[in-house]
Coordinates of C-alpha atoms in Angstrom, one line a residue:
Chain A
M1 CA 0.0 0.0 0.0
H2 CA 2.7 2.4 0.9
D3 CA 4.6 1.7 -2.3
F4 CA 1.5 2.2 -4.3
Q5 CA 1.1 5.7 -2.8
N6 CA 4.4 6.8 -4.3
T7 CA 3.6 5.8 -7.9
A8 CA 2.5 8.0 -10.7
W9 CA -0.7 6.0 -10.9
W10 CA -1.6 7.0 -7.3
A11 CA -1.0 10.6 -8.2
I12 CA -3.3 10.3 -11.2
L13 CA -6.0 8.5 -9.1
W14 CA -5.7 11.0 -6.3
S15 CA -6.1 13.9 -8.7
L16 CA -9.2 12.2 -10.2
I17 CA -10.7 11.8 -6.8
K18 CA -10.1 15.5 -6.0
I19 CA -11.7 16.5 -9.3
V20 CA -14.8 14.5 -8.5
I21 CA -15.0 16.0 -5.0
V22 CA -15.0 19.5 -6.6
V23 CA -17.0 18.9 -9.8
V24 CA -20.0 16.9 -8.4
P25 CA -20.9 19.6 -5.8
L26 CA -20.3 22.2 -8.5
L27 CA -22.8 20.7 -10.9
L28 CA -25.3 20.3 -8.1
G29 CA -24.7 23.9 -7.2
V30 CA -25.3 24.9 -10.8
A31 CA -28.6 22.9 -10.8
Y32 CA -29.8 24.6 -7.6
L33 CA -28.6 28.0 -8.7
T34 CA -31.0 27.9 -11.6
L35 CA -33.8 27.1 -9.1
A36 CA -32.6 29.9 -6.7
E37 CA -32.5 32.3 -9.6
R38 CA -36.1 31.6 -10.6
K39 CA -37.3 31.7 -7.0
V40 CA -35.4 34.9 -6.1
I41 CA -36.4 36.8 -9.2
G42 CA -39.9 35.4 -8.8
Y43 CA -40.2 36.9 -5.3
M44 CA -38.6 40.1 -6.4
Q45 CA -41.3 40.4 -9.1
V46 CA -44.1 39.3 -6.7
R47 CA -44.5 35.9 -8.2
L48 CA -44.0 32.5 -6.6
G49 CA -41.5 31.0 -9.1
P50 CA -41.5 27.2 -9.8
N51 CA -43.5 25.4 -7.0
R52 CA -45.0 22.3 -8.6
V53 CA -42.2 19.7 -8.9
G54 CA -41.3 18.2 -5.5
F55 CA -41.6 20.1 -2.2
K56 CA -42.1 23.8 -3.1
G57 CA -40.4 23.2 -6.5
S58 CA -37.2 21.6 -5.0
L59 CA -37.0 19.0 -7.7
Q60 CA -37.5 21.5 -10.6
P61 CA -33.7 21.4 -11.6
I62 CA -33.9 17.6 -11.8
A63 CA -37.0 17.8 -14.0
D64 CA -35.3 20.4 -16.2
A65 CA -32.2 18.2 -16.6
I66 CA -34.3 15.2 -17.6
K67 CA -36.3 17.2 -20.0
L68 CA -33.1 18.6 -21.7
M69 CA -31.5 15.2 -21.9
F70 CA -34.5 13.7 -23.8
K71 CA -34.8 16.6 -26.2
E72 CA -33.6 16.2 -29.8
V73 CA -30.4 18.1 -30.7
I74 CA -31.3 19.8 -34.0
I75 CA -28.5 20.7 -36.4
P76 CA -29.5 23.5 -38.8
T77 CA -29.1 23.1 -42.5
N78 CA -25.7 24.2 -43.8
A79 CA -24.4 24.5 -40.3
N80 CA -20.8 23.4 -39.8
R81 CA -21.7 20.1 -38.1
F82 CA -18.4 19.5 -36.3
L83 CA -17.9 23.0 -34.9
F84 CA -21.6 23.2 -34.1
L85 CA -21.3 20.3 -31.8
A86 CA -17.8 21.2 -30.5
A87 CA -18.9 24.7 -29.5
P88 CA -20.8 23.8 -26.3
V89 CA -17.9 21.7 -25.2
L90 CA -15.5 24.6 -25.9
A91 CA -17.7 26.7 -23.6
F92 CA -18.1 24.1 -20.9
V93 CA -14.5 22.8 -20.5
P94 CA -12.9 26.1 -19.5
A95 CA -15.8 26.6 -17.0
L96 CA -14.6 23.4 -15.3
L97 CA -10.9 23.9 -15.8
V98 CA -10.7 27.1 -13.8
W99 CA -11.7 25.2 -10.7
A100 CA -8.4 23.5 -10.6
A101 CA -6.7 26.5 -8.9
I102 CA -9.5 27.6 -6.6
P103 CA -8.5 27.2 -2.9
F104 CA -11.4 26.1 -0.6
G105 CA -9.4 26.4 2.6
P106 CA -5.7 26.7 3.7
G107 CA -3.9 24.3 1.3
V108 CA -7.2 22.7 0.1
A109 CA -7.2 22.9 -3.7
I110 CA -7.0 20.5 -6.6
S111 CA -3.7 22.2 -7.5
N112 CA -2.1 24.8 -5.2
M113 CA -0.2 26.3 -8.1
N114 CA 2.2 29.3 -7.8
A115 CA 0.7 31.2 -10.7
G116 CA -2.9 30.5 -9.7
L117 CA -4.2 34.0 -10.3
L118 CA -2.7 34.1 -13.8
Y119 CA -4.1 30.6 -14.5
V120 CA -7.7 31.5 -13.6
L121 CA -7.5 34.7 -15.6
A122 CA -6.1 32.9 -18.6
I123 CA -8.5 30.0 -18.6
A124 CA -11.6 32.1 -17.8
G125 CA -10.9 34.0 -21.0
L126 CA -11.1 30.9 -23.1
G127 CA -14.9 30.4 -22.6
V128 CA -15.6 33.0 -25.3
Y129 CA -14.4 30.6 -28.0
G130 CA -17.5 28.4 -27.3
I131 CA -19.7 31.4 -27.9
I132 CA -17.9 32.7 -31.0
V133 CA -17.6 29.2 -32.6
A134 CA -21.3 28.6 -31.8
G135 CA -22.3 31.8 -33.5
W136 CA -20.3 31.1 -36.6
A137 CA -21.1 27.4 -36.9
S138 CA -24.9 27.9 -36.6
N139 CA -25.1 29.6 -40.0
S140 CA -27.6 32.0 -38.5
K141 CA -27.6 35.8 -38.6
Y142 CA -28.8 36.1 -35.0
A143 CA -26.3 33.7 -33.7
F144 CA -23.6 35.4 -35.6
L145 CA -24.5 38.9 -34.2
G146 CA -24.4 37.4 -30.7
A147 CA -21.0 36.0 -31.3
M148 CA -19.6 39.3 -32.6
R149 CA -21.0 41.1 -29.6
A150 CA -19.6 38.5 -27.2
A151 CA -16.1 38.8 -28.7
A152 CA -16.0 42.6 -28.6
Q153 CA -17.4 42.6 -25.0
L154 CA -15.0 40.0 -23.7
V155 CA -11.9 41.7 -25.0
A156 CA -13.0 45.0 -23.5
Y157 CA -13.8 43.7 -20.1
E158 CA -10.9 41.3 -19.8
I159 CA -8.4 44.2 -19.8
A160 CA -10.2 45.9 -16.9
M161 CA -10.4 42.6 -15.1
G162 CA -6.7 42.0 -15.6
F163 CA -5.8 45.5 -14.2
A164 CA -8.1 44.9 -11.2
L165 CA -6.1 41.7 -10.5
V166 CA -2.8 43.7 -10.8
G167 CA -4.0 45.6 -7.7
V168 CA -4.5 42.4 -5.7
L169 CA -1.1 41.3 -6.9
M170 CA 0.6 44.5 -5.8
L171 CA -0.8 44.1 -2.2
A172 CA -0.4 40.4 -1.9
Q173 CA 3.0 40.2 -3.7
T174 CA 2.1 36.7 -4.9
L175 CA 0.1 35.0 -7.7
N176 CA -0.7 32.1 -5.4
L177 CA -4.4 32.2 -4.5
T178 CA -3.9 30.5 -1.1
K179 CA -1.3 33.1 -0.2
I180 CA -3.5 35.9 -1.4
V181 CA -6.2 34.8 1.0
E182 CA -3.6 34.4 3.8
A183 CA -2.3 37.9 3.2
Q184 CA -5.8 39.2 4.1
A185 CA -5.8 37.5 7.5
G186 CA -5.7 39.6 10.7
G187 CA -8.3 42.1 11.7
G188 CA -11.5 40.7 10.2
F189 CA -13.4 42.3 7.4
W190 CA -11.4 45.6 7.4
S191 CA -8.2 43.8 6.6
W192 CA -9.7 42.2 3.5
Y193 CA -8.7 43.8 0.2
W194 CA -12.1 45.2 -0.7
L195 CA -11.3 48.2 1.4
P196 CA -8.0 49.4 0.0
L197 CA -8.9 48.1 -3.5
F198 CA -12.6 49.2 -3.5
P199 CA -12.6 50.5 -7.1
F200 CA -11.0 47.2 -8.2
F201 CA -13.5 45.2 -6.2
L202 CA -16.4 46.9 -8.0
V203 CA -14.6 46.8 -11.4
Y204 CA -13.8 43.1 -11.0
F205 CA -17.3 42.1 -10.0
I206 CA -19.0 44.1 -12.7
S207 CA -16.5 42.8 -15.3
G208 CA -17.3 39.3 -14.0
I209 CA -21.0 39.9 -14.7
A210 CA -20.0 41.1 -18.2
E211 CA -17.7 38.1 -18.8
T212 CA -20.3 35.6 -17.8
N213 CA -22.8 37.3 -20.2
R214 CA -25.3 37.9 -17.4
A215 CA -27.9 40.7 -17.3
P216 CA -27.5 43.7 -17.6
F217 CA -24.6 42.8 -20.0
D218 CA -26.3 39.9 -21.8
V219 CA -26.3 41.5 -25.2
A220 CA -24.8 38.3 -26.6
E221 CA -28.1 36.7 -25.9
G222 CA -30.3 39.8 -26.1
E223 CA -33.6 38.0 -26.6
S224 CA -35.5 41.2 -27.3
E225 CA -33.2 42.1 -30.3
I226 CA -31.5 38.9 -31.5
V227 CA -33.8 36.2 -30.2
A228 CA -31.4 34.2 -28.1
G229 CA -28.1 35.3 -29.7
F230 CA -25.4 32.8 -30.0
H231 CA -27.4 29.8 -28.8
V232 CA -30.5 30.4 -30.8
E233 CA -30.0 27.3 -32.9
Y234 CA -29.2 25.0 -30.0
S235 CA -31.5 22.6 -28.3
G236 CA -31.4 19.7 -25.8
M237 CA -28.0 18.8 -24.1
A238 CA -26.0 21.0 -26.5
F239 CA -28.0 24.0 -25.2
A240 CA -27.7 22.6 -21.6
L241 CA -23.9 22.7 -21.8
F242 CA -23.9 26.5 -22.6
F243 CA -26.3 26.9 -19.7
L244 CA -24.1 24.8 -17.3
A245 CA -21.1 26.8 -18.4
E246 CA -22.8 30.1 -17.7
Y247 CA -23.9 29.2 -14.2
A248 CA -20.6 27.4 -13.4
N249 CA -18.9 30.7 -14.4
M250 CA -21.2 32.7 -12.2
I251 CA -20.3 30.6 -9.2
F252 CA -16.6 30.8 -10.2
V253 CA -16.6 34.6 -10.5
S254 CA -18.4 34.9 -7.1
L255 CA -15.9 32.5 -5.4
L256 CA -12.9 34.3 -6.9
T257 CA -14.2 37.7 -5.9
T258 CA -14.5 36.2 -2.4
V259 CA -11.0 34.8 -2.5
L260 CA -9.4 38.0 -3.8
F261 CA -11.4 40.8 -2.1
L262 CA -13.5 39.3 0.7
G263 CA -11.0 37.4 2.7
G264 CA -11.7 33.9 1.4
W265 CA -12.3 31.5 4.3
Y266 CA -11.7 34.1 7.1
A267 CA -14.5 35.1 9.5
P268 CA -15.6 38.7 9.2
I269 CA -14.9 39.5 12.9
N270 CA -12.1 37.9 14.9
T271 CA -14.1 36.6 17.8
P272 CA -13.8 33.1 19.0
L273 CA -17.5 32.3 18.3
L274 CA -17.2 33.3 14.6
T275 CA -13.7 31.9 14.0
W276 CA -14.9 28.5 15.4
I277 CA -17.2 28.1 12.4
P278 CA -15.2 26.2 9.7
G279 CA -13.6 28.4 7.0
I280 CA -15.4 26.6 4.2
V281 CA -18.7 27.8 5.6
W282 CA -17.6 31.4 5.5
L283 CA -16.2 30.9 1.9
L284 CA -19.5 29.5 0.7
L285 CA -21.6 32.0 2.6
K286 CA -19.7 34.9 1.0
T287 CA -20.0 33.2 -2.4
A288 CA -23.7 32.7 -1.9
F289 CA -24.1 36.4 -1.1
L290 CA -22.3 37.4 -4.3
L291 CA -24.4 35.0 -6.3
Y292 CA -27.5 36.6 -4.8
V293 CA -26.2 40.0 -5.9
F294 CA -25.9 38.5 -9.4
L295 CA -29.6 37.6 -9.3
W296 CA -30.5 40.8 -7.7
I297 CA -28.8 42.8 -10.4
R298 CA -30.6 40.8 -13.1
A299 CA -34.0 41.4 -11.5
T300 CA -33.3 45.2 -11.0
F301 CA -31.5 46.6 -14.0
P302 CA -32.5 47.0 -17.7
R303 CA -30.1 45.6 -20.3
Y304 CA -27.3 48.0 -21.3
R305 CA -27.3 49.3 -24.8
Y306 CA -24.4 47.9 -26.8
D307 CA -22.5 51.2 -27.2
Q308 CA -23.0 51.9 -23.5
I309 CA -21.3 48.6 -22.6
M310 CA -18.3 49.4 -24.8
R311 CA -18.1 52.9 -23.3
L312 CA -18.3 51.6 -19.7
G313 CA -15.6 49.0 -20.4
W314 CA -13.1 51.1 -22.3
K315 CA -13.7 54.7 -21.1
V316 CA -14.7 54.2 -17.5
F317 CA -13.3 50.9 -16.1
I318 CA -9.9 50.9 -17.7
P319 CA -9.0 54.5 -16.8
V320 CA -10.4 53.9 -13.2
T321 CA -8.2 50.8 -12.8
I322 CA -5.1 52.5 -14.2
A323 CA -5.5 55.5 -11.9
W324 CA -6.0 53.3 -8.8
I325 CA -2.9 51.2 -9.7
V326 CA -0.9 54.4 -9.5
V327 CA -2.6 55.3 -6.2
I328 CA -1.8 51.9 -4.7
G329 CA 1.8 52.1 -6.1
V330 CA 2.4 55.4 -4.5
A331 CA 0.8 54.3 -1.2
L332 CA 3.1 51.3 -1.0
E333 CA 6.1 53.7 -1.0
T334 CA 4.7 55.7 2.0
P335 CA 4.3 54.6 5.6
L336 CA 0.8 53.4 4.6
R337 CA 2.7 50.3 3.4
A338 CA 2.6 48.9 6.9
I339 CA -1.2 49.0 7.0
L340 CA -1.8 47.9 3.4
R341 CA 0.3 44.8 3.5
Chain B
M1 CA 10.6 3.5 -19.3
L2 CA 10.7 7.2 -20.2
P3 CA 9.9 9.7 -17.6
V4 CA 6.4 11.1 -17.7
T5 CA 7.5 14.6 -18.6
T6 CA 9.5 13.3 -21.6
I7 CA 6.4 11.5 -22.9
L8 CA 4.3 14.6 -22.3
F9 CA 6.9 16.7 -24.1
Y10 CA 6.7 14.6 -27.2
V11 CA 2.9 14.5 -27.1
F12 CA 2.6 18.3 -26.8
S13 CA 5.3 18.8 -29.5
A14 CA 3.6 16.4 -31.9
I15 CA 0.3 18.2 -31.5
L16 CA 2.0 21.6 -31.8
L17 CA 3.7 20.7 -35.0
G18 CA 0.6 18.9 -36.4
S19 CA -1.7 21.9 -35.7
A20 CA 0.9 24.3 -37.0
T21 CA 1.0 22.4 -40.3
L22 CA -2.8 22.4 -40.4
V23 CA -2.9 26.2 -39.9
V24 CA -1.2 26.5 -43.3
T25 CA -3.0 23.6 -45.1
A26 CA -6.5 23.9 -43.7
R27 CA -9.0 24.9 -46.4
N28 CA -11.3 26.8 -44.2
P29 CA -9.8 30.0 -42.6
V30 CA -11.9 29.5 -39.4
Y31 CA -10.4 26.1 -39.0
A32 CA -6.9 27.5 -39.6
T33 CA -7.5 30.1 -36.9
L34 CA -8.7 27.4 -34.5
Y35 CA -5.6 25.2 -35.3
L36 CA -3.4 28.3 -34.5
V37 CA -5.2 28.5 -31.1
L38 CA -4.4 24.8 -30.5
A39 CA -0.8 25.5 -31.5
F40 CA -0.5 28.3 -29.0
F41 CA -2.0 26.2 -26.4
N42 CA 0.5 23.4 -26.8
A43 CA 3.4 25.9 -26.9
A44 CA 2.1 27.2 -23.6
A45 CA 2.0 23.6 -22.3
L46 CA 5.7 23.2 -23.4
F47 CA 6.6 26.3 -21.5
I48 CA 4.9 25.0 -18.4
L49 CA 6.7 21.7 -18.7
L50 CA 10.0 23.6 -18.7
G51 CA 8.9 25.2 -15.4
A52 CA 8.2 28.6 -17.0
E53 CA 4.6 28.8 -15.9
F54 CA 4.5 32.6 -16.2
L55 CA 5.4 32.6 -19.9
G56 CA 3.1 29.8 -20.6
L57 CA 0.1 31.4 -18.9
I58 CA 0.8 34.8 -20.4
L59 CA 0.9 33.1 -23.8
I60 CA -2.6 31.7 -23.2
L61 CA -3.8 35.0 -21.7
V62 CA -2.6 37.3 -24.4
Y63 CA -2.5 35.3 -27.6
V64 CA -5.3 32.7 -27.0
G65 CA -7.5 34.9 -24.8
A66 CA -7.3 38.2 -26.7
V67 CA -5.3 38.2 -30.0
M68 CA -6.8 35.1 -31.5
V69 CA -10.3 36.2 -30.4
L70 CA -9.9 39.3 -32.6
F71 CA -8.4 37.1 -35.4
L72 CA -11.4 34.9 -35.3
F73 CA -13.7 38.0 -35.1
V74 CA -12.2 39.1 -38.5
V75 CA -11.8 35.8 -40.2
M76 CA -15.4 34.8 -39.4
M77 CA -16.7 37.8 -41.4
L78 CA -14.8 36.8 -44.5
D79 CA -16.6 35.4 -47.4
I80 CA -15.0 32.0 -47.7
N81 CA -14.2 31.3 -51.3
L82 CA -12.1 28.1 -51.3
A83 CA -11.1 28.2 -55.0
R84 CA -9.7 31.7 -54.7
L85 CA -8.0 30.9 -51.4
K86 CA -6.3 27.8 -52.9
E87 CA -5.1 29.8 -55.9
G88 CA -2.3 31.7 -54.1
F89 CA -1.0 28.7 -52.2
L90 CA 1.7 27.5 -54.6
S91 CA 2.9 31.0 -55.5
Y92 CA 3.4 31.8 -51.8
L93 CA 5.1 28.5 -51.2
P94 CA 8.7 29.5 -52.2
L95 CA 8.6 32.7 -50.1
G96 CA 7.2 30.8 -47.1
L97 CA 9.8 28.1 -47.4
A98 CA 12.6 30.7 -47.7
I99 CA 11.4 32.4 -44.5
A100 CA 11.1 29.1 -42.7
I101 CA 14.7 28.1 -43.7
L102 CA 16.0 31.5 -42.7
G103 CA 14.4 31.1 -39.3
V104 CA 15.8 27.7 -38.7
L105 CA 19.3 28.9 -39.8
E106 CA 19.2 31.8 -37.4
L107 CA 18.2 29.6 -34.5
A108 CA 21.0 27.2 -35.5
V109 CA 23.5 30.0 -35.4
V110 CA 22.3 31.1 -32.0
F111 CA 22.4 27.6 -30.5
W112 CA 25.8 26.9 -32.2
T113 CA 27.5 29.9 -30.8
S114 CA 25.9 30.0 -27.3
P115 CA 24.2 26.8 -26.2
L116 CA 21.4 27.6 -23.7
G117 CA 23.2 26.0 -20.8
H118 CA 26.2 28.3 -21.2
I119 CA 24.3 31.6 -20.9
T120 CA 25.4 33.0 -17.6
A121 CA 22.6 33.2 -15.1
P122 CA 21.8 36.7 -13.9
T123 CA 23.0 37.3 -10.4
A124 CA 20.4 39.6 -8.7
I125 CA 17.8 36.9 -8.1
P126 CA 17.2 35.4 -4.6
A127 CA 17.6 31.6 -4.7
N128 CA 14.1 30.7 -3.6
A129 CA 12.2 33.1 -6.1
D130 CA 9.6 31.4 -8.2
N131 CA 9.9 32.3 -11.9
T132 CA 7.3 35.1 -11.9
R133 CA 9.2 36.9 -9.2
A134 CA 12.5 36.1 -10.9
L135 CA 11.3 37.5 -14.2
G136 CA 9.9 40.6 -12.5
I137 CA 13.1 41.3 -10.7
L138 CA 15.2 41.0 -13.9
L139 CA 12.8 43.1 -16.0
Y140 CA 12.8 45.9 -13.5
T141 CA 16.4 46.0 -12.7
Q142 CA 18.9 44.5 -15.1
Y143 CA 16.8 44.8 -18.2
L144 CA 14.8 47.9 -17.2
Y145 CA 15.8 50.1 -20.3
P146 CA 15.2 47.4 -23.0
F147 CA 11.9 46.6 -21.3
E148 CA 10.8 50.3 -21.1
I149 CA 11.9 50.8 -24.7
A150 CA 9.8 47.8 -25.9
A151 CA 6.9 49.2 -24.0
V152 CA 7.2 52.6 -25.6
I153 CA 7.5 51.0 -29.1
L154 CA 4.3 49.1 -28.4
L155 CA 2.6 52.4 -27.3
V156 CA 3.8 54.1 -30.5
A157 CA 2.4 51.2 -32.5
I158 CA -1.0 51.5 -30.7
I159 CA -1.1 55.2 -31.4
A160 CA -0.1 54.7 -35.0
A161 CA -2.8 52.1 -35.5
I162 CA -5.4 54.3 -34.0
A163 CA -4.2 57.4 -36.0
L164 CA -4.3 55.3 -39.3
T165 CA -7.9 54.2 -38.8
L166 CA -9.3 57.4 -37.2
R167 CA -11.4 59.4 -39.6
R168 CA -13.4 62.4 -38.6
R169 CA -16.8 62.1 -40.4
T170 CA -18.7 65.3 -40.8
G171 CA -22.4 65.1 -40.0
A172 CA -22.1 61.9 -37.9
K173 CA -24.4 61.9 -34.9
T174 CA -22.7 61.2 -31.6
Q175 CA -23.9 61.5 -28.1
N176 CA -22.5 63.9 -25.6
I177 CA -22.3 61.7 -22.5
G178 CA -21.5 64.5 -20.2
A179 CA -24.6 66.5 -21.3
Q180 CA -26.7 63.3 -21.0
M181 CA -25.6 62.6 -17.5
A182 CA -26.1 66.3 -16.4
V183 CA -29.8 66.2 -17.4
R184 CA -32.3 66.6 -14.6
A185 CA -36.0 66.0 -14.7
K186 CA -36.9 69.7 -14.8
D187 CA -34.9 70.2 -18.0
R188 CA -37.0 67.6 -19.8
V189 CA -40.4 67.7 -18.3
Y190 CA -42.4 70.9 -18.3
L191 CA -45.7 70.8 -16.5
V192 CA -48.5 72.9 -17.9
D193 CA -51.6 73.7 -15.9
L194 CA -54.4 73.0 -18.3
R195 CA -57.3 73.8 -16.0
E196 CA -59.5 76.6 -17.2
P197 CA -58.5 79.8 -15.4
K198 CA -61.2 80.8 -12.9
S199 CA -62.9 83.9 -14.2

């Protein structure tokens, strides 16, 4: 047994076990996030939301999943068959890959890599290929317009997102996500990075909403103008994969915002009663709160006009982040350094 | 038995070379672009195998995540005419081959005169630094001026590209965002009392 634990096979097996431990709850989370979304938005709009399947609608996601699995996948005439079917996979795989670097507690991650922050930024940007390829391969004008919008939007917001992460990097002095959380330890919620990096916190979270194509930045779907945008031709499980990717990305953005700006697994106030609660509970609570904000924003704001999205990305977020990088850079050279780091 | 990393190296290299060939030979430009993405991805994997995770991830972030998205953006809008695309292939072949051979020769000269192992390691790096930190320290100390000059050249290129494509159209309607934001309800809504005045 001990010999076996030193072999490469054991390393592979152990990685697979860790992946299953992360991915299964993630997919369950995605399923119930769809229910939560419909319930939360329902109550905000003085409706009940789904309440027929199971106790108060609790089995609705399962029913939806079964429905989607048994639906026919229709491939449009003159669509590029291979890319049409590859596109949902291209969207879904990066949405799972990013979870490899996410720390769930001190040292608890599939891979506690040194360049974790860079890894999640790089992989999260790949999801757009699924959208673009889907739009092109569908051989449909609406899908194509959605793909064009998604490409332009992603490039605009990824720059702002990258700059926001530079701020975190300057304070934490490391790209390792676990160490970034540990650098926020100490005095409870006012030692977390949302305070010194408040503009970055807002820019990152809003860019995250834009990157996941959620309302009010969901022009790639834009059902009032371009029907359903890039996935208008998709049905059944092919559509479901896009859906899964979108919701997995929402959870990922919320979790990463928690890790980078809201102190990860640390309790908000350093009292024995709160620190006694396990870190994973705090991590998930903060993530759940940010997910709620996602839904809240969707229920509250009208969709941005396309040119307004571009203006917000290029002319507001990027200048704001560059200015705040200079502020942080200067502050780190003053006695404030002791407080900031 | 070969070490795992060696096997991985050959796998990634094979995919890299295969997809690079397909970039040139693919009949459909969208496929060619996607093969180029695959090639970049495998190049990044090779960097990471060498322990240069910073370079590998930056390659994915910049080239796969941004540059190739814009490429795809442009290529998708092309009218794909295979016959016309195939026409130029043979006439460009000699030029392409000449450039390829020149590149190989230049690399050979570099490796011949200074094999990589013999390049003297820079001194200013602490021993325990990971390669992101090491790269940062070198770029901002020893290689500060080349780095800054490269940055300025890129900036000039950006400004030049914008200047080339910028055209001032007369009569185009644009919005004045400042004026829009400054609007208050009383500027737009004017309440009129329509009741008949009491006599």
